């Protein structure tokens, strides 16, 4: 993942409302959650919810699918995993003890 993409995704999640939306969608699983249910749970105006969803869609953290008359939001799990992997990819890379401990036993 490019650092600019990671920064944009982290910036989007840096807003409390967007983070709440994202966590609800992650909890919802692969089935996702209709926009109406998100609005009911968050108790925010539709226009505010739409604004925050647009921000999460723009950075690839969620997607939307129309199912008949219902708009359903889904967490993009591959993107989430990519972001988490990016954050931990170089964990302890400069720490000598970490490198020694990570070596396989002979």
Coordinates of C-alpha atoms in Angstrom, one line a residue:
X1 CA 0.0 0.0 0.0
X2 CA 1.2 3.5 -0.8
X3 CA 1.8 5.8 2.1
X4 CA -0.6 8.4 0.6
X5 CA -3.4 5.8 0.4
X6 CA -2.8 4.7 4.0
X7 CA -2.8 8.4 5.1
X8 CA -6.1 9.1 3.4
X9 CA -7.7 6.0 4.9
X10 CA -6.4 6.8 8.4
X11 CA -7.6 10.4 8.0
X12 CA -11.1 9.2 7.0
X13 CA -11.2 7.0 10.1
X14 CA -9.9 9.9 12.2
X15 CA -13.5 11.4 12.4
X16 CA -15.6 9.9 15.2
X17 CA -18.7 9.5 13.1
X18 CA -16.9 7.8 10.2
X19 CA -15.2 5.5 12.7
X20 CA -18.5 4.6 14.2
X21 CA -20.0 3.9 10.8
X22 CA -17.0 1.8 9.8
X23 CA -17.0 -0.3 13.0
X24 CA -20.7 -1.0 12.6
X25 CA -20.1 -2.2 9.1
X26 CA -17.2 -4.4 10.1
X27 CA -19.4 -5.9 12.9
X28 CA -22.2 -6.4 10.3
X29 CA -20.0 -8.9 8.4
X30 CA -20.2 -9.7 4.7
X31 CA -24.0 -9.0 4.6
X32 CA -23.4 -5.4 5.2
X33 CA -26.0 -3.0 6.6
X34 CA -28.7 -0.9 4.9
X35 CA -28.1 2.9 5.1
X36 CA -31.5 3.3 6.9
X37 CA -30.4 1.0 9.7
X38 CA -27.1 2.8 10.0
X39 CA -29.0 6.1 10.3
X40 CA -31.3 4.6 13.0
X41 CA -28.4 3.4 15.1
X42 CA -26.4 6.5 14.8
X43 CA -29.3 8.9 15.2
X44 CA -27.9 11.4 12.7
X45 CA -29.6 13.2 9.7
X46 CA -29.5 11.4 6.4
X47 CA -27.5 14.2 4.8
X48 CA -24.8 13.9 7.5
X49 CA -24.7 10.1 7.1
X50 CA -24.4 10.4 3.3
X51 CA -21.5 12.9 3.7
X52 CA -19.6 10.5 5.9
X53 CA -20.3 7.4 3.8
X54 CA -19.1 9.3 0.7
X55 CA -15.8 9.9 2.5
X56 CA -15.4 6.3 3.4
X57 CA -16.3 5.1 -0.1
X58 CA -13.8 7.6 -1.6
X59 CA -10.9 6.0 0.2
X60 CA -12.0 2.5 -0.5
X61 CA -12.9 1.5 3.0
X62 CA -16.5 0.7 2.2
X63 CA -18.7 0.0 -0.8
X64 CA -22.4 0.4 -1.5
X65 CA -24.7 -1.9 -3.4
X66 CA -28.3 -1.3 -4.3
X67 CA -30.5 -4.2 -3.5
X68 CA -33.9 -3.5 -4.9
X69 CA -34.9 -0.3 -3.2
X70 CA -32.4 -0.5 -0.4
X71 CA -28.8 0.8 -0.4
X72 CA -26.5 -1.5 1.5
X73 CA -23.1 -0.6 2.7
X74 CA -20.3 -3.1 3.1
X75 CA -16.9 -2.9 4.8
X76 CA -14.1 -3.6 2.3
X77 CA -12.2 -6.2 4.4
X78 CA -9.3 -6.6 1.9
X79 CA -8.7 -2.9 2.2
X80 CA -8.9 -3.0 6.0
X81 CA -6.4 -5.9 6.1
X82 CA -4.1 -4.1 3.7
X83 CA -4.1 -1.0 6.0
X84 CA -3.5 -3.1 9.1
X85 CA -0.7 -5.0 7.4
X86 CA 0.8 -1.6 6.3
X87 CA 0.8 -0.4 9.8
X88 CA 2.5 -3.4 11.3
X89 CA 4.8 -4.4 8.4
X90 CA 7.9 -2.9 9.9
X91 CA 7.1 -3.4 13.5
X92 CA 10.3 -3.4 15.5
X93 CA 12.4 -3.4 12.3
X94 CA 15.1 -1.3 13.9
X95 CA 15.1 -3.1 17.2
X96 CA 18.0 -5.5 17.4
X97 CA 16.4 -7.7 20.1
X98 CA 13.3 -8.1 18.0
X99 CA 15.3 -9.4 15.0
X100 CA 17.2 -11.8 17.2
X101 CA 14.0 -13.2 18.8
X102 CA 12.4 -13.6 15.3
X103 CA 15.2 -15.8 14.0
X104 CA 14.1 -19.5 13.7
X105 CA 15.7 -21.9 16.2
X106 CA 18.6 -23.9 14.8

